[in-house]
């Protein structure tokens, strides 16, 4: 599932595997930085994420590694893309091609924002609150969307791989099977998890979202006919002049299913409620925590391990 307005990764870069973790008995595996030691320094937040692609080297298929180095400051967002290991210095960049950016839509009560799925300082504004919080504002030609991001810092020292049946720990990019089982992150290695809280309720959808040529009422009828549970069903009007029909309900698993009608088609959408923080797990002692946005120490370590194990 594409995260809403994830301008900080640009791609879905996390793996579905959850077999990595650590074996510490103290709180260091999920300790957070305090308010005087957050990751935002001098109104700037830096981190790195990694991604893999298929590479062909001498007629053999291999996995190439690329990385995104992000810098967020008062001027906006800068993203540097590079190849860590591949058959050429630009293998990863070439794999991404020159595809046009997707369009993102944010619609709510008298709100309509339509922007490219890339940071654009004309429509995206960043304001820092303190050393672990910033606000992202999205606006085109009418009311804005305001999103607050609280950054949680996790300590990765000693984090490596766990057994495949592990129930607790932190997963990182070390989970891939060709990394040795006995390596762990060094002292000073950290990763970041961003918790999002919207100021106003809204729906978001994308050009690439699944669509249907049906009305809201027809969609609701199909859901009922297929035997789905439609708890807390809501039909409403959203958009610049509240001209766009939308609907949402909560299924039997507690997940919200939502759609928005736009340009004659019904788009699958995500719904976010005002003031409701979009949490991610951060307690490695009670469950599996996925953390793949790294500080400089962690990324330097991963660079070394990728280069050392790429051909093995």
CSV table of C-alpha atoms in Angstrom, one decimal:
chain,number,residue,atom,x,y,z
A,1,UNK,CA,0.0,0.0,0.0
A,2,UNK,CA,1.4,3.4,-0.9
A,3,UNK,CA,1.7,5.6,2.2
A,4,UNK,CA,0.0,8.9,2.0
A,5,UNK,CA,2.2,11.7,0.7
A,6,UNK,CA,5.4,9.9,1.5
A,7,UNK,CA,7.6,12.6,0.0
A,8,UNK,CA,10.5,11.4,2.3
A,9,UNK,CA,11.0,8.1,0.5
A,10,UNK,CA,9.5,8.6,-2.9
A,11,UNK,CA,9.2,4.8,-3.2
A,12,UNK,CA,7.9,2.0,-1.2
A,13,UNK,CA,11.3,0.8,0.1
A,14,UNK,CA,10.4,-1.6,2.9
A,15,UNK,CA,10.5,-5.4,2.6
A,16,UNK,CA,7.7,-7.7,3.5
A,17,UNK,CA,10.0,-9.9,5.5
A,18,UNK,CA,10.1,-9.5,9.3
A,19,UNK,CA,12.9,-11.8,10.4
A,20,UNK,CA,15.5,-9.3,11.6
A,21,UNK,CA,16.0,-8.1,15.1
A,22,UNK,CA,18.4,-8.1,18.1
A,23,UNK,CA,19.2,-9.9,21.2
A,24,UNK,CA,19.6,-7.3,23.9
A,25,UNK,CA,18.0,-7.5,27.3
A,26,UNK,CA,18.3,-3.7,28.1
A,27,UNK,CA,16.2,-0.9,26.7
A,28,UNK,CA,18.8,0.2,24.2
A,29,UNK,CA,17.1,-1.6,21.3
A,30,UNK,CA,14.2,0.9,21.3
A,31,UNK,CA,15.5,3.8,23.3
A,32,UNK,CA,14.4,7.2,21.9
A,33,UNK,CA,16.4,10.4,21.9
A,34,UNK,CA,15.1,12.9,24.4
A,35,UNK,CA,13.8,16.4,23.5
A,36,UNK,CA,17.2,18.0,23.7
A,37,UNK,CA,18.9,15.4,21.4
A,38,UNK,CA,16.5,14.9,18.5
A,39,UNK,CA,17.5,14.2,14.9
A,40,UNK,CA,16.6,17.8,13.6
A,41,UNK,CA,19.8,19.8,14.0
A,42,UNK,CA,19.9,23.5,13.1
A,43,UNK,CA,16.5,23.2,11.3
A,44,UNK,CA,17.7,20.3,9.2
A,45,UNK,CA,16.8,16.6,9.2
A,46,UNK,CA,19.0,14.1,7.3
A,47,UNK,CA,18.5,10.3,6.8
A,48,UNK,CA,19.1,7.6,4.2
A,49,UNK,CA,17.0,4.8,2.9
A,50,UNK,CA,18.0,1.8,0.6
A,51,UNK,CA,16.4,0.1,-2.3
A,52,UNK,CA,17.2,-2.9,-4.5
A,53,UNK,CA,16.7,-3.5,-8.2
A,54,UNK,CA,17.4,-6.3,-10.7
A,55,UNK,CA,20.8,-6.0,-12.4
A,56,UNK,CA,22.2,-7.9,-15.4
A,57,UNK,CA,25.9,-8.5,-15.2
A,58,UNK,CA,27.6,-10.7,-17.9
A,59,UNK,CA,24.2,-12.3,-18.6
A,60,UNK,CA,23.6,-13.1,-14.9
A,61,UNK,CA,20.8,-11.6,-12.9
A,62,UNK,CA,21.9,-10.1,-9.6
A,63,UNK,CA,20.5,-7.7,-7.0
A,64,UNK,CA,21.8,-4.1,-7.3
A,65,UNK,CA,21.6,-1.7,-4.4
A,66,UNK,CA,20.7,2.0,-4.6
A,67,UNK,CA,20.2,4.5,-1.8
A,68,UNK,CA,18.4,7.8,-1.3
A,69,UNK,CA,20.0,10.4,0.9
A,70,UNK,CA,17.5,12.9,2.1
A,71,UNK,CA,18.0,16.4,3.5
A,72,UNK,CA,15.0,18.3,4.8
A,73,UNK,CA,15.4,22.0,5.9
A,74,UNK,CA,13.8,25.4,5.6
A,75,UNK,CA,14.5,25.4,1.8
A,76,UNK,CA,12.5,22.2,1.3
A,77,UNK,CA,13.7,18.7,0.5
A,78,UNK,CA,16.8,17.6,-1.3
A,79,UNK,CA,17.1,13.9,-2.5
A,80,UNK,CA,20.3,12.4,-3.8
A,81,UNK,CA,20.0,9.0,-5.5
A,82,UNK,CA,23.1,6.8,-6.0
A,83,UNK,CA,24.2,3.2,-6.7
A,84,UNK,CA,25.9,1.5,-3.8
A,85,UNK,CA,26.7,-1.7,-5.8
A,86,UNK,CA,25.8,-2.6,-9.3
A,87,UNK,CA,27.4,-3.5,-12.7
A,88,UNK,CA,27.8,0.2,-13.4
A,89,UNK,CA,28.1,3.3,-11.2
A,90,UNK,CA,24.5,4.3,-12.3
A,91,UNK,CA,22.8,0.9,-12.3
A,92,UNK,CA,20.2,1.9,-9.8
A,93,UNK,CA,19.5,5.3,-11.3
A,94,UNK,CA,19.1,3.7,-14.8
A,95,UNK,CA,16.7,1.1,-13.3
A,96,UNK,CA,14.3,3.8,-12.2
A,97,UNK,CA,14.1,5.3,-15.7
A,98,UNK,CA,12.5,8.6,-16.5
A,99,UNK,CA,8.9,7.8,-15.6
A,100,UNK,CA,6.6,10.8,-15.0
A,101,UNK,CA,5.8,11.5,-11.3
A,102,UNK,CA,2.4,10.3,-10.2
A,103,UNK,CA,-0.3,12.9,-9.2
A,104,UNK,CA,-1.5,12.9,-5.6
A,105,UNK,CA,-5.0,14.2,-4.6
A,106,UNK,CA,-6.0,15.4,-1.1
A,107,UNK,CA,-9.7,16.1,-0.6
A,108,UNK,CA,-11.7,17.1,2.5
A,109,UNK,CA,-14.3,19.6,3.6
A,110,UNK,CA,-13.7,22.5,1.2
A,111,UNK,CA,-10.2,21.1,0.5
A,112,UNK,CA,-8.7,20.1,-2.9
A,113,UNK,CA,-5.0,19.7,-3.3
A,114,UNK,CA,-3.6,18.2,-6.6
A,115,UNK,CA,0.2,17.9,-6.7
A,116,UNK,CA,3.0,15.8,-8.1
A,117,UNK,CA,4.3,12.9,-6.1
A,118,UNK,CA,7.6,14.8,-5.7
A,119,UNK,CA,8.5,17.6,-3.4
A,120,UNK,CA,7.7,21.0,-5.0
A,121,UNK,CA,8.5,24.1,-2.9
A,122,UNK,CA,5.6,26.0,-4.7
A,123,UNK,CA,3.0,23.7,-3.0
A,124,UNK,CA,4.9,22.0,-0.2
A,125,UNK,CA,6.0,23.9,2.9
A,126,UNK,CA,8.0,22.6,5.9
A,127,UNK,CA,8.1,24.3,9.3
A,128,UNK,CA,10.2,23.0,12.2
A,129,UNK,CA,8.6,22.9,15.6
A,130,UNK,CA,11.5,21.5,17.6
A,131,UNK,CA,14.3,19.0,17.2
A,132,UNK,CA,12.1,16.0,16.6
A,133,UNK,CA,8.9,17.6,15.1
A,134,UNK,CA,8.1,19.3,11.8
A,135,UNK,CA,4.9,20.3,10.0
A,136,UNK,CA,4.3,19.7,6.3
A,137,UNK,CA,1.7,22.0,4.6
A,138,UNK,CA,0.3,21.1,1.1
A,139,UNK,CA,-1.7,23.6,-0.8
A,140,UNK,CA,-2.5,24.4,-4.5
A,141,UNK,CA,-5.3,26.9,-5.1
A,142,UNK,CA,-7.5,26.7,-2.0
A,143,UNK,CA,-7.4,25.5,1.6
A,144,UNK,CA,-4.2,23.6,2.8
A,145,UNK,CA,-3.6,20.2,4.3
A,146,UNK,CA,-1.4,20.4,7.5
A,147,UNK,CA,0.4,17.2,8.6
A,148,UNK,CA,2.5,17.1,11.8
A,149,UNK,CA,5.4,14.6,11.9
A,150,UNK,CA,6.9,13.4,15.2
A,151,UNK,CA,10.2,11.6,14.7
A,152,UNK,CA,11.0,8.7,16.9
A,153,UNK,CA,14.7,7.7,17.1
A,154,UNK,CA,15.6,4.1,17.7
A,155,UNK,CA,19.0,2.9,18.8
A,156,UNK,CA,20.4,0.2,16.4
A,157,UNK,CA,23.5,-0.7,18.3
A,158,UNK,CA,23.8,-4.5,18.4
A,159,UNK,CA,20.8,-5.1,16.1
A,160,UNK,CA,21.3,-7.9,13.6
A,161,UNK,CA,19.3,-10.9,12.6
A,162,UNK,CA,16.9,-13.0,14.6
A,163,UNK,CA,15.5,-16.4,14.0
A,164,UNK,CA,12.7,-16.6,11.4
A,165,UNK,CA,10.2,-17.2,14.1
A,166,UNK,CA,11.2,-14.2,16.2
A,167,UNK,CA,8.3,-12.3,17.8
A,168,UNK,CA,10.2,-9.3,18.9
A,169,UNK,CA,13.1,-7.1,17.7
A,170,UNK,CA,13.9,-4.5,15.0
A,171,UNK,CA,13.9,-5.3,11.3
A,172,UNK,CA,16.4,-3.5,9.1
A,173,UNK,CA,17.9,-4.1,5.6
A,174,UNK,CA,20.2,-6.6,7.2
A,175,UNK,CA,17.3,-9.1,7.0
A,176,UNK,CA,18.3,-10.0,3.4
A,177,UNK,CA,19.6,-13.6,3.4
A,178,UNK,CA,23.0,-13.0,1.9
A,179,UNK,CA,24.1,-10.8,4.8
A,180,UNK,CA,26.0,-12.8,7.4
A,181,UNK,CA,24.1,-13.8,10.5
A,182,UNK,CA,26.7,-12.6,12.9
A,183,UNK,CA,27.0,-8.9,11.9
A,184,UNK,CA,25.3,-6.1,14.0
A,185,UNK,CA,25.1,-2.4,13.8
A,186,UNK,CA,27.8,-0.4,15.6
A,187,UNK,CA,27.5,2.1,18.4
A,188,UNK,CA,26.0,5.3,17.2
A,189,UNK,CA,23.8,3.7,14.6
A,190,UNK,CA,20.2,4.9,14.7
A,191,UNK,CA,17.0,4.8,12.6
A,192,UNK,CA,14.0,7.0,12.5
A,193,UNK,CA,10.2,6.4,12.4
A,194,UNK,CA,7.9,9.3,11.6
A,195,UNK,CA,4.4,9.4,13.2
A,196,UNK,CA,2.0,11.5,11.2
A,197,UNK,CA,-1.0,13.5,12.6
A,198,UNK,CA,-3.3,15.5,10.3
A,199,UNK,CA,-4.9,18.7,11.4
A,200,UNK,CA,-8.0,18.0,9.4
A,201,UNK,CA,-9.7,14.9,8.1
A,202,UNK,CA,-9.1,14.1,4.5
A,203,UNK,CA,-9.1,11.4,1.7
A,204,UNK,CA,-6.1,10.9,-0.5
A,205,UNK,CA,-5.8,9.0,-3.8
A,206,UNK,CA,-3.5,8.7,-6.7
A,207,UNK,CA,-3.5,8.6,-10.5
A,208,UNK,CA,-2.4,5.0,-10.3
A,209,UNK,CA,-5.1,4.0,-7.8
A,210,UNK,CA,-7.6,1.3,-8.8
A,211,UNK,CA,-10.7,2.8,-10.3
A,212,UNK,CA,-14.3,1.7,-11.2
A,213,UNK,CA,-16.9,3.2,-13.4
A,214,UNK,CA,-19.6,3.0,-10.8
A,215,UNK,CA,-21.4,5.4,-8.4
A,216,UNK,CA,-20.9,5.6,-4.7
A,217,UNK,CA,-24.2,3.8,-4.1
A,218,UNK,CA,-23.4,1.1,-6.5
A,219,UNK,CA,-20.0,0.6,-4.8
A,220,UNK,CA,-21.7,0.3,-1.4
A,221,UNK,CA,-24.2,-2.2,-2.8
A,222,UNK,CA,-21.4,-4.3,-4.2
A,223,UNK,CA,-19.7,-4.4,-0.9
A,224,UNK,CA,-22.8,-5.5,0.9
A,225,UNK,CA,-23.6,-8.1,-1.8
A,226,UNK,CA,-20.1,-9.6,-1.4
A,227,UNK,CA,-20.8,-10.2,2.2
A,228,UNK,CA,-18.5,-7.6,3.6
A,229,UNK,CA,-19.1,-6.0,7.0
A,230,UNK,CA,-19.7,-2.3,6.6
A,231,UNK,CA,-19.3,-0.8,10.1
A,232,UNK,CA,-19.6,3.0,10.6
A,233,UNK,CA,-20.5,3.6,7.0
A,234,UNK,CA,-20.2,7.3,6.0
A,235,UNK,CA,-21.3,9.0,2.7
A,236,UNK,CA,-20.2,12.7,2.3
A,237,UNK,CA,-19.2,15.4,-0.1
A,238,UNK,CA,-15.6,16.7,-0.3
A,239,UNK,CA,-13.4,18.8,-2.5
A,240,UNK,CA,-12.9,22.4,-3.4
A,241,UNK,CA,-16.6,23.2,-3.3
A,242,UNK,CA,-17.6,19.9,-1.7
A,243,UNK,CA,-18.6,18.6,-5.1
A,244,UNK,CA,-17.0,15.2,-4.9
A,245,UNK,CA,-18.9,12.2,-3.5
A,246,UNK,CA,-16.9,10.0,-1.1
A,247,UNK,CA,-17.6,7.1,1.2
A,248,UNK,CA,-15.8,5.0,3.8
A,249,UNK,CA,-16.5,2.2,6.2
A,250,UNK,CA,-14.7,0.0,8.7
A,251,UNK,CA,-14.4,-3.7,7.8
A,252,UNK,CA,-14.4,-6.7,10.2
A,253,UNK,CA,-10.6,-6.4,10.7
A,254,UNK,CA,-10.9,-2.8,11.8
A,255,UNK,CA,-9.5,-1.3,8.6
A,256,UNK,CA,-11.0,1.7,6.9
A,257,UNK,CA,-12.0,1.2,3.2
A,258,UNK,CA,-12.6,4.4,1.3
A,259,UNK,CA,-13.4,5.7,-2.2
A,260,UNK,CA,-13.7,9.1,-3.9
A,261,UNK,CA,-15.6,9.9,-7.1
A,262,UNK,CA,-13.5,12.1,-9.4
A,263,UNK,CA,-13.7,12.8,-13.1
A,264,UNK,CA,-16.4,10.2,-13.5
A,265,UNK,CA,-14.5,7.3,-11.9
A,266,UNK,CA,-14.5,5.9,-8.4
A,267,UNK,CA,-11.0,5.9,-7.0
A,268,UNK,CA,-9.7,3.7,-4.2
A,269,UNK,CA,-8.6,6.0,-1.4
A,270,UNK,CA,-7.1,6.3,2.0
A,271,UNK,CA,-8.9,8.1,4.8
A,272,UNK,CA,-7.2,10.0,7.6
A,273,UNK,CA,-9.0,11.5,10.6
A,274,UNK,CA,-8.2,14.9,12.1
A,275,UNK,CA,-6.0,14.6,15.2
A,276,UNK,CA,-5.5,10.8,14.9
A,277,UNK,CA,-1.9,9.9,14.9
A,278,UNK,CA,-0.8,7.4,12.3
A,279,UNK,CA,1.3,5.2,14.6
A,280,UNK,CA,4.0,2.7,13.7
A,281,UNK,CA,5.3,0.1,16.2
A,282,UNK,CA,8.3,1.4,18.2
A,283,UNK,CA,8.6,-1.1,21.0
A,284,UNK,CA,11.0,-3.9,20.0
A,285,UNK,CA,10.4,-5.7,23.3
A,286,UNK,CA,6.8,-6.4,22.6
A,287,UNK,CA,6.7,-6.9,18.9
A,288,UNK,CA,8.5,-6.6,15.5
A,289,UNK,CA,9.5,-3.0,14.6
A,290,UNK,CA,10.4,-2.2,11.1
A,291,UNK,CA,12.9,0.7,10.9
A,292,UNK,CA,14.7,1.5,7.6
A,293,UNK,CA,15.5,5.2,7.7
A,294,UNK,CA,19.0,5.5,8.9
A,295,UNK,CA,21.5,8.1,10.3
A,296,UNK,CA,25.0,8.5,8.9
A,297,UNK,CA,26.6,5.9,11.2
A,298,UNK,CA,24.1,3.2,10.2
A,299,UNK,CA,24.2,4.1,6.5
A,300,UNK,CA,28.0,3.9,6.4
A,301,UNK,CA,27.8,0.5,8.0
A,302,UNK,CA,25.2,-0.7,5.5
A,303,UNK,CA,27.3,0.6,2.6
A,304,UNK,CA,30.2,-1.5,3.9
A,305,UNK,CA,28.2,-4.6,4.3
A,306,UNK,CA,26.5,-4.3,0.9
A,307,UNK,CA,29.9,-3.9,-0.8
A,308,UNK,CA,31.4,-6.8,1.1
A,309,UNK,CA,28.5,-9.2,0.4
A,310,UNK,CA,27.1,-8.1,-2.9
A,311,UNK,CA,28.7,-10.9,-5.0
A,312,UNK,CA,28.3,-13.7,-2.4
